Amino acid sequence: MDEKTLQKYIDAGKIASEALHYGKSLIVKGAKVIEILDAVEEKIVELGGKPAFPAQISLNEFAAHSCSDLNDETVLSDQIIKLDVGVHLDGFIADNALTVDLSGEHSDLVKASRDALNNALKIIKPGVTLGEIGGIIHDTITNYGFAPVKNLSGHGLGEYQIHVPPSVPNFDNGNENVLKEGDVIAIEPFASTGAGIVQESSPATVFTLTNDSGVRDPISRKVLIELKKNNGLPFAKRWLEKEFGSAKTNFALRMLKRANCVEEHPPLFDQNRGMVSQAEHTVIVFEKPVVTTWYEE
Ligand code: MN
Ligand code: MN
């Protein structure tokens, strides 16, 4: 990796971790979810970055991909709150997440995913196998008496790409492929009091543009032109609603789905409705790995 690229990853990580912890400071009982998400995304821009994906807040049994549309009235009370924030600089991405327990009853669940992440980071270097990383995550979480979420995993980060190989499992899946120097990966253990398997809910409010032909009506064309500016990174329905209004957005999304132009990322929840925590950092693999999203509290 050249110096310039490394510096972009490091700068993106600094913005991502600052925005994440700014968001954490807003997570209090009575706060509106949509206002926190808007504030986090504004903070990213203020710090000189761009959202690599819409900021997301997933509550309780929801592990990931919950994102306010413009009508969302959800207010925080005594939930378990996962905040997931991604930033890019010229396509170089940092992805990080944390969990806040406002219930006061799940501090061990929060610790389990955080410890699993920290233990995984301790063994990151060129040559470690993906299965070994998953094994550490699994053992840490099960030692707390919880289940790692097996069908969610960490991932490589590419230029303008959030999910590229390698997939970093949250249990030892026997994968003997090794990390290489210069790999950029997000590690994200999830701990659950339930099944440790998530399934899709609906409706999706986060999408990725995967194909830009097939819609002809003027509204969808206009939305499509706006979406192409995003360079293939995920977008929020809310972003479009702010620009085009809800009615036109709903219409355009329906047309774009029908023409197979967008991939949906629906909310994911634990199938036994267990409570879920998450912790995530982005790390660049070296003999001395660089955790780009590290944050000194
Ligand atoms: Mn994330
Ligand atoms: Mn991630």
Short mmCIF file of C-alpha atoms in Angstrom, two decimals, residues 23-180:
data_model
loop_
_atom_site.label_atom_id
_atom_site.label_comp_id
_atom_site.label_asym_id
_atom_site.label_seq_id
_atom_site.Cartn_x
_atom_site.Cartn_y
_atom_site.Cartn_z
CA GLY A 23 -23.24 9.85 17.94
CA LYS A 24 -22.70 7.87 21.14
CA SER A 25 -22.89 11.11 23.15
CA LEU A 26 -26.37 11.72 21.66
CA ILE A 27 -27.68 8.29 22.68
CA VAL A 28 -29.80 9.15 25.71
CA LYS A 29 -33.34 8.33 26.75
CA GLY A 30 -35.80 10.57 24.95
CA ALA A 31 -33.59 11.24 21.90
CA LYS A 32 -35.10 10.74 18.44
CA VAL A 33 -33.25 8.16 16.35
CA ILE A 34 -33.64 10.13 13.11
CA GLU A 35 -32.09 13.22 14.70
CA ILE A 36 -29.06 11.26 15.88
CA LEU A 37 -28.54 9.77 12.42
CA ASP A 38 -28.84 13.17 10.74
CA ALA A 39 -26.43 14.71 13.26
CA VAL A 40 -23.86 11.94 12.76
CA GLU A 41 -23.96 12.30 8.99
CA GLU A 42 -23.62 16.09 9.29
CA LYS A 43 -20.64 15.59 11.60
CA ILE A 44 -18.95 13.34 9.02
CA VAL A 45 -19.24 16.07 6.38
CA GLU A 46 -18.16 18.77 8.83
CA LEU A 47 -15.00 16.74 9.53
CA GLY A 48 -14.23 16.55 5.81
CA GLY A 49 -15.49 13.04 5.02
CA LYS A 50 -18.48 11.49 3.30
CA PRO A 51 -20.74 8.73 4.62
CA ALA A 52 -19.60 5.39 3.15
CA PHE A 53 -23.12 4.17 3.93
CA PRO A 54 -26.08 5.66 5.80
CA ALA A 55 -25.53 5.87 9.56
CA GLN A 56 -27.64 3.19 11.20
CA ILE A 57 -29.21 2.62 14.60
CA SER A 58 -30.52 -0.89 15.26
CA LEU A 59 -32.43 -1.59 18.48
CA ASN A 60 -32.70 -4.66 20.74
CA GLU A 61 -33.09 -7.86 18.66
CA PHE A 62 -32.22 -5.95 15.49
CA ALA A 63 -28.55 -6.50 14.74
CA ALA A 64 -28.03 -4.30 11.71
CA HIS A 65 -29.40 -2.33 8.74
CA SER A 66 -32.11 -0.40 10.61
CA CYS A 67 -32.18 3.13 9.24
CA SER A 68 -34.78 5.86 9.68
CA ASP A 69 -36.94 6.88 6.77
CA LEU A 70 -38.30 10.42 6.87
CA ASN A 71 -41.38 9.42 8.93
CA ASP A 72 -39.48 7.56 11.64
CA GLU A 73 -40.70 8.72 15.06
CA THR A 74 -38.68 6.21 17.11
CA VAL A 75 -37.52 7.60 20.43
CA LEU A 76 -34.83 5.98 22.55
CA SER A 77 -35.90 4.61 25.92
CA ASP A 78 -34.52 1.49 27.57
CA GLN A 79 -33.23 -0.30 24.48
CA ILE A 80 -29.90 -1.83 23.49
CA ILE A 81 -28.65 0.49 20.78
CA LYS A 82 -26.18 -0.36 18.03
CA LEU A 83 -24.76 2.61 16.14
CA ASP A 84 -22.89 1.79 12.92
CA VAL A 85 -20.98 4.52 11.08
CA GLY A 86 -18.96 4.40 7.86
CA VAL A 87 -16.85 7.13 6.27
CA HIS A 88 -14.94 7.35 3.03
CA LEU A 89 -12.32 9.71 1.64
CA ASP A 90 -12.08 9.37 -2.15
CA GLY A 91 -13.44 5.82 -1.79
CA PHE A 92 -11.14 4.68 1.01
CA ILE A 93 -13.43 3.44 3.75
CA ALA A 94 -13.52 3.18 7.53
CA ASP A 95 -16.34 1.21 9.18
CA ASN A 96 -16.98 1.16 12.93
CA ALA A 97 -19.76 0.46 15.39
CA LEU A 98 -20.54 0.32 19.08
CA THR A 99 -23.37 -0.59 21.42
CA VAL A 100 -24.95 1.43 24.21
CA ASP A 101 -27.17 -0.28 26.79
CA LEU A 102 -29.87 2.12 27.99
CA SER A 103 -31.74 -0.75 29.68
CA GLY A 104 -29.10 -1.03 32.38
CA GLU A 105 -29.57 -4.82 32.25
CA HIS A 106 -27.22 -5.92 29.51
CA SER A 107 -23.77 -4.58 30.32
CA ASP A 108 -22.24 -8.06 29.92
CA LEU A 109 -23.75 -8.39 26.47
CA VAL A 110 -22.11 -5.10 25.46
CA LYS A 111 -18.79 -6.23 26.92
CA ALA A 112 -18.96 -9.60 25.16
CA SER A 113 -18.85 -8.20 21.62
CA ARG A 114 -16.33 -5.50 22.58
CA ASP A 115 -13.97 -8.01 24.23
CA ALA A 116 -14.37 -10.35 21.27
CA LEU A 117 -13.31 -7.52 18.97
CA ASN A 118 -10.34 -6.55 21.14
CA ASN A 119 -9.21 -10.18 21.44
CA ALA A 120 -9.45 -10.61 17.68
CA LEU A 121 -7.42 -7.44 17.11
CA LYS A 122 -4.65 -8.87 19.33
CA ILE A 123 -3.99 -11.73 16.91
CA ILE A 124 -4.27 -9.80 13.65
CA LYS A 125 -1.12 -10.04 11.54
CA PRO A 126 -0.11 -11.47 8.17
CA GLY A 127 -0.50 -15.26 8.21
CA VAL A 128 -3.32 -15.60 10.74
CA THR A 129 -6.18 -17.69 9.35
CA LEU A 130 -9.75 -16.43 9.09
CA GLY A 131 -10.89 -19.46 11.08
CA GLU A 132 -8.53 -18.55 13.95
CA ILE A 133 -9.99 -15.04 14.15
CA GLY A 134 -13.50 -16.47 14.18
CA GLY A 135 -12.48 -18.95 16.88
CA ILE A 136 -11.30 -16.17 19.22
CA ILE A 137 -14.51 -14.23 18.66
CA HIS A 138 -16.65 -17.31 19.29
CA ASP A 139 -14.75 -18.33 22.43
CA THR A 140 -14.88 -14.84 23.94
CA ILE A 141 -18.62 -14.48 23.39
CA THR A 142 -19.56 -17.99 24.51
CA ASN A 143 -17.44 -17.55 27.67
CA TYR A 144 -19.88 -14.79 28.59
CA GLY A 145 -22.76 -17.22 28.00
CA PHE A 146 -23.95 -15.61 24.78
CA ALA A 147 -24.10 -16.72 21.15
CA PRO A 148 -22.00 -15.13 18.40
CA VAL A 149 -24.13 -14.25 15.40
CA LYS A 150 -22.88 -16.78 12.86
CA ASN A 151 -24.51 -15.46 9.71
CA LEU A 152 -23.05 -11.99 10.06
CA SER A 153 -19.35 -11.45 9.46
CA GLY A 154 -16.60 -8.94 9.09
CA HIS A 155 -15.36 -8.13 5.61
CA GLY A 156 -12.64 -6.70 3.47
CA LEU A 157 -12.93 -3.09 2.35
CA GLY A 158 -12.14 -2.03 -1.21
CA GLU A 159 -12.11 1.29 -3.03
CA TYR A 160 -15.78 2.37 -3.03
CA GLN A 161 -16.65 -1.20 -1.95
CA ILE A 162 -17.89 -2.08 1.52
CA HIS A 163 -17.93 -5.84 1.21
CA VAL A 164 -15.03 -7.53 -0.55
CA PRO A 165 -13.17 -10.73 0.36
CA PRO A 166 -12.08 -11.89 2.82
CA SER A 167 -15.19 -12.55 4.88
CA VAL A 168 -14.15 -12.57 8.56
CA PRO A 169 -16.32 -15.09 10.44
CA ASN A 170 -17.63 -14.75 13.99
CA PHE A 171 -16.90 -18.44 14.70
CA ASP A 172 -14.23 -20.91 13.56
CA ASN A 173 -15.64 -22.00 10.22
CA GLY A 174 -12.47 -23.90 9.36
CA ASN A 175 -11.38 -21.32 6.78
CA GLU A 176 -7.60 -21.66 6.43
CA ASN A 177 -7.11 -18.67 4.15
CA VAL A 178 -4.73 -16.19 5.73
CA LEU A 179 -4.63 -12.41 6.08
CA LYS A 180 -2.02 -10.70 3.95
#
